[in-house]
């Protein structure tokens, strides 16, 4: 179901009820409120795009139940809190865009389990601490750009502390606010 660019507003209903849904895109609307935890009931989803809304609150931990997910776009909202630790369960994930939110805390260790990732964008958040070495387990083109000129991997504009993992230390870590680093 694709309902992008329709100026839809209000909250995303918790009773989506389409359990066999494989594609859900509600991007570039005016949705507000939180992502309902019932999103985890859509076990057949392979594509979830909620970018470009006015969503707030945390990414529900139930998202880790979407083990068939290959594309996750939650960027350009006002999401807060930590990246769910169970995100590493989404082993089919190819593109993960969590950028341009207000996410805090550390990058979960389980991110290294996402070995099918082609693109990972965590930039423009408030992520802090050290980047886990497990990020080097990803088969990403660190420092490379895709056909649209966008980077495959972007962690710029956070509060991530050096030393950085060896796989990315020579590539663009970008501007990091390290004032709270040891």
CSV table of C-alpha atoms in Angstrom, one decimal:
chain,number,residue,atom,x,y,z
A,1,UNK,CA,0.0,0.0,0.0
A,2,UNK,CA,1.5,3.3,-1.1
A,3,UNK,CA,0.0,6.5,0.2
A,4,UNK,CA,2.9,8.9,-0.2
A,5,UNK,CA,2.6,12.6,-0.9
A,6,UNK,CA,-1.1,12.9,0.0
A,7,UNK,CA,-1.0,15.4,2.9
A,8,UNK,CA,-2.6,12.8,5.1
A,9,UNK,CA,-2.6,13.9,8.7
A,10,UNK,CA,-3.4,12.7,12.2
A,11,UNK,CA,-1.9,9.6,13.9
A,12,UNK,CA,-1.1,6.3,12.2
A,13,UNK,CA,-3.9,4.0,13.4
A,14,UNK,CA,-2.8,1.3,15.8
A,15,UNK,CA,-5.2,-1.2,14.2
A,16,UNK,CA,-3.7,-1.3,10.8
A,17,UNK,CA,-5.1,-4.8,10.5
A,18,UNK,CA,-3.6,-5.8,7.2
A,19,UNK,CA,-1.4,-8.6,8.5
A,20,UNK,CA,-0.6,-9.9,5.0
A,21,UNK,CA,0.7,-6.5,3.9
A,22,UNK,CA,4.2,-6.7,2.4
A,23,UNK,CA,4.6,-3.0,1.4
A,24,UNK,CA,3.7,0.0,3.5
A,25,UNK,CA,4.7,3.5,2.4
A,26,UNK,CA,3.2,6.5,4.2
A,27,UNK,CA,6.0,8.9,3.4
A,28,UNK,CA,5.9,12.7,2.9
A,29,UNK,CA,2.6,13.2,4.6
A,30,UNK,CA,1.7,15.0,7.8
A,31,UNK,CA,1.4,12.1,10.2
A,32,UNK,CA,1.9,13.0,13.9
A,33,UNK,CA,2.2,11.0,17.1
A,34,UNK,CA,4.1,7.8,17.6
A,35,UNK,CA,4.7,4.8,15.5
A,36,UNK,CA,2.2,2.3,16.9
A,37,UNK,CA,3.8,-0.8,18.5
A,38,UNK,CA,1.2,-2.8,16.5
A,39,UNK,CA,3.5,-2.3,13.5
A,40,UNK,CA,5.3,-5.4,14.7
A,41,UNK,CA,2.2,-7.5,13.8
A,42,UNK,CA,2.8,-6.9,10.1
A,43,UNK,CA,5.1,-9.8,10.0
A,44,UNK,CA,5.1,-10.1,6.2
A,45,UNK,CA,6.4,-6.5,5.6
A,46,UNK,CA,9.4,-6.3,3.4
A,47,UNK,CA,9.2,-2.5,2.8
A,48,UNK,CA,8.3,0.1,5.5
A,49,UNK,CA,8.6,3.8,4.7
A,50,UNK,CA,7.4,6.5,7.1
A,51,UNK,CA,9.9,9.2,6.2
A,52,UNK,CA,9.1,12.8,6.0
A,53,UNK,CA,6.3,13.0,8.5
A,54,UNK,CA,6.1,14.6,12.0
A,55,UNK,CA,6.4,11.4,14.0
A,56,UNK,CA,7.6,11.6,17.6
A,57,UNK,CA,8.5,9.2,20.3
A,58,UNK,CA,10.7,6.1,20.2
A,59,UNK,CA,11.1,3.6,17.5
A,60,UNK,CA,9.0,0.7,18.9
A,61,UNK,CA,11.0,-2.3,19.9
A,62,UNK,CA,8.3,-4.4,18.2
A,63,UNK,CA,10.0,-3.4,14.9
A,64,UNK,CA,12.5,-6.2,15.5
A,65,UNK,CA,9.6,-8.7,14.8
A,66,UNK,CA,9.6,-7.6,11.1
A,67,UNK,CA,12.2,-10.2,10.2
A,68,UNK,CA,11.3,-10.1,6.5
A,69,UNK,CA,12.0,-6.4,6.2
A,70,UNK,CA,14.5,-5.4,3.5
A,71,UNK,CA,13.8,-1.6,3.4
A,72,UNK,CA,13.3,0.6,6.4
A,73,UNK,CA,12.9,4.4,6.0
A,74,UNK,CA,12.1,6.3,9.2
A,75,UNK,CA,14.2,9.4,8.3
A,76,UNK,CA,13.2,13.0,8.5
A,77,UNK,CA,10.9,12.8,11.5
A,78,UNK,CA,11.3,13.8,15.1
A,79,UNK,CA,11.9,10.3,16.6
A,80,UNK,CA,13.7,10.2,19.9
A,81,UNK,CA,15.2,7.6,22.2
A,82,UNK,CA,17.6,4.8,21.3
A,83,UNK,CA,17.8,2.6,18.2
A,84,UNK,CA,16.1,-0.6,19.4
A,85,UNK,CA,18.8,-3.2,20.4
A,86,UNK,CA,16.9,-5.9,18.5
A,87,UNK,CA,17.4,-4.1,15.1
A,88,UNK,CA,20.2,-6.7,14.5
A,89,UNK,CA,17.3,-9.3,14.1
A,90,UNK,CA,16.4,-7.7,10.7
A,91,UNK,CA,19.0,-9.7,8.9
A,92,UNK,CA,17.4,-9.2,5.4
A,93,UNK,CA,17.6,-5.4,5.7
A,94,UNK,CA,19.3,-3.8,2.7
A,95,UNK,CA,18.6,-0.1,3.3
A,96,UNK,CA,18.2,1.4,6.7
A,97,UNK,CA,17.6,5.2,6.9
A,98,UNK,CA,17.2,6.5,10.5
A,99,UNK,CA,18.8,9.9,9.7
A,100,UNK,CA,17.6,13.3,10.5
A,101,UNK,CA,15.8,12.5,13.8
A,102,UNK,CA,16.7,13.1,17.4
A,103,UNK,CA,17.9,9.6,18.2
A,104,UNK,CA,20.2,9.2,21.2
A,105,UNK,CA,22.3,6.5,22.9
A,106,UNK,CA,24.8,4.2,21.3
A,107,UNK,CA,24.7,2.4,18.0
A,108,UNK,CA,23.5,-1.2,19.0
A,109,UNK,CA,26.1,-3.9,18.8
A,110,UNK,CA,23.7,-6.0,16.8
A,111,UNK,CA,24.1,-3.7,13.8
A,112,UNK,CA,26.9,-6.0,12.8
A,113,UNK,CA,24.3,-8.7,12.1
A,114,UNK,CA,22.9,-6.7,9.2
A,115,UNK,CA,25.2,-8.3,6.7
A,116,UNK,CA,22.9,-7.7,3.8
A,117,UNK,CA,22.9,-3.9,4.2
A,118,UNK,CA,23.8,-1.9,1.2
A,119,UNK,CA,23.1,1.5,2.8
A,120,UNK,CA,23.0,2.7,6.4
A,121,UNK,CA,22.2,6.3,7.2
A,122,UNK,CA,22.4,7.4,10.9
A,123,UNK,CA,23.5,11.0,10.3
A,124,UNK,CA,22.0,14.1,11.9
A,125,UNK,CA,20.9,12.6,15.2
A,126,UNK,CA,22.3,12.7,18.7
A,127,UNK,CA,23.9,9.3,18.8
A,128,UNK,CA,26.8,9.1,21.3
A,129,UNK,CA,29.5,6.8,22.6
A,130,UNK,CA,31.8,4.6,20.5
A,131,UNK,CA,30.9,3.1,17.2
A,132,UNK,CA,30.8,-0.7,17.7
A,133,UNK,CA,33.6,-2.6,15.9
A,134,UNK,CA,30.9,-5.0,14.7
A,135,UNK,CA,30.1,-2.3,12.1
A,136,UNK,CA,33.1,-3.6,10.2
A,137,UNK,CA,31.3,-6.9,9.7
A,138,UNK,CA,29.0,-5.1,7.2
A,139,UNK,CA,29.7,-5.5,3.6
A,140,UNK,CA,29.1,-1.8,2.9
A,141,UNK,CA,31.0,0.4,0.5
A,142,UNK,CA,32.4,2.7,3.3
A,143,UNK,CA,33.2,6.0,1.7
A,144,UNK,CA,31.5,5.2,-1.6
A,145,UNK,CA,28.5,6.9,-3.3
A,146,UNK,CA,25.5,5.4,-5.1
A,147,UNK,CA,24.2,6.3,-8.5
A,148,UNK,CA,22.4,9.3,-7.0
A,149,UNK,CA,25.6,10.7,-5.5
A,150,UNK,CA,24.5,9.7,-2.0
A,151,UNK,CA,26.8,7.9,0.4
A,152,UNK,CA,26.2,4.3,1.2
A,153,UNK,CA,27.2,4.9,4.8
A,154,UNK,CA,26.6,8.2,6.7
A,155,UNK,CA,27.1,8.8,10.4
A,156,UNK,CA,27.9,12.5,10.2
A,157,UNK,CA,26.6,15.1,12.7
A,158,UNK,CA,26.3,13.0,15.8
A,159,UNK,CA,28.3,12.8,19.1
A,160,UNK,CA,30.2,9.7,18.3
A,161,UNK,CA,33.6,9.3,20.0
A,162,UNK,CA,37.0,8.3,18.7
A,163,UNK,CA,38.8,6.0,18.2
A,164,UNK,CA,36.7,4.9,15.3
A,165,UNK,CA,36.6,1.3,14.0
A,166,UNK,CA,39.4,0.5,11.5
A,167,UNK,CA,37.0,0.0,8.6
A,168,UNK,CA,35.8,3.6,8.7
A,169,UNK,CA,38.6,5.6,10.3
A,170,UNK,CA,40.1,6.4,6.9
A,171,UNK,CA,36.7,7.3,5.5
A,172,UNK,CA,34.3,10.2,6.2
A,173,UNK,CA,33.2,10.1,9.8
A,174,UNK,CA,32.2,13.7,9.2
A,175,UNK,CA,31.5,16.3,11.8
A,176,UNK,CA,31.1,14.8,15.3
A,177,UNK,CA,30.5,16.7,18.5
A,178,UNK,CA,33.1,15.1,20.7
A,179,UNK,CA,32.9,17.5,23.6
A,180,UNK,CA,31.4,14.8,25.9
A,181,UNK,CA,34.0,12.1,24.9
A,182,UNK,CA,36.6,10.9,27.3
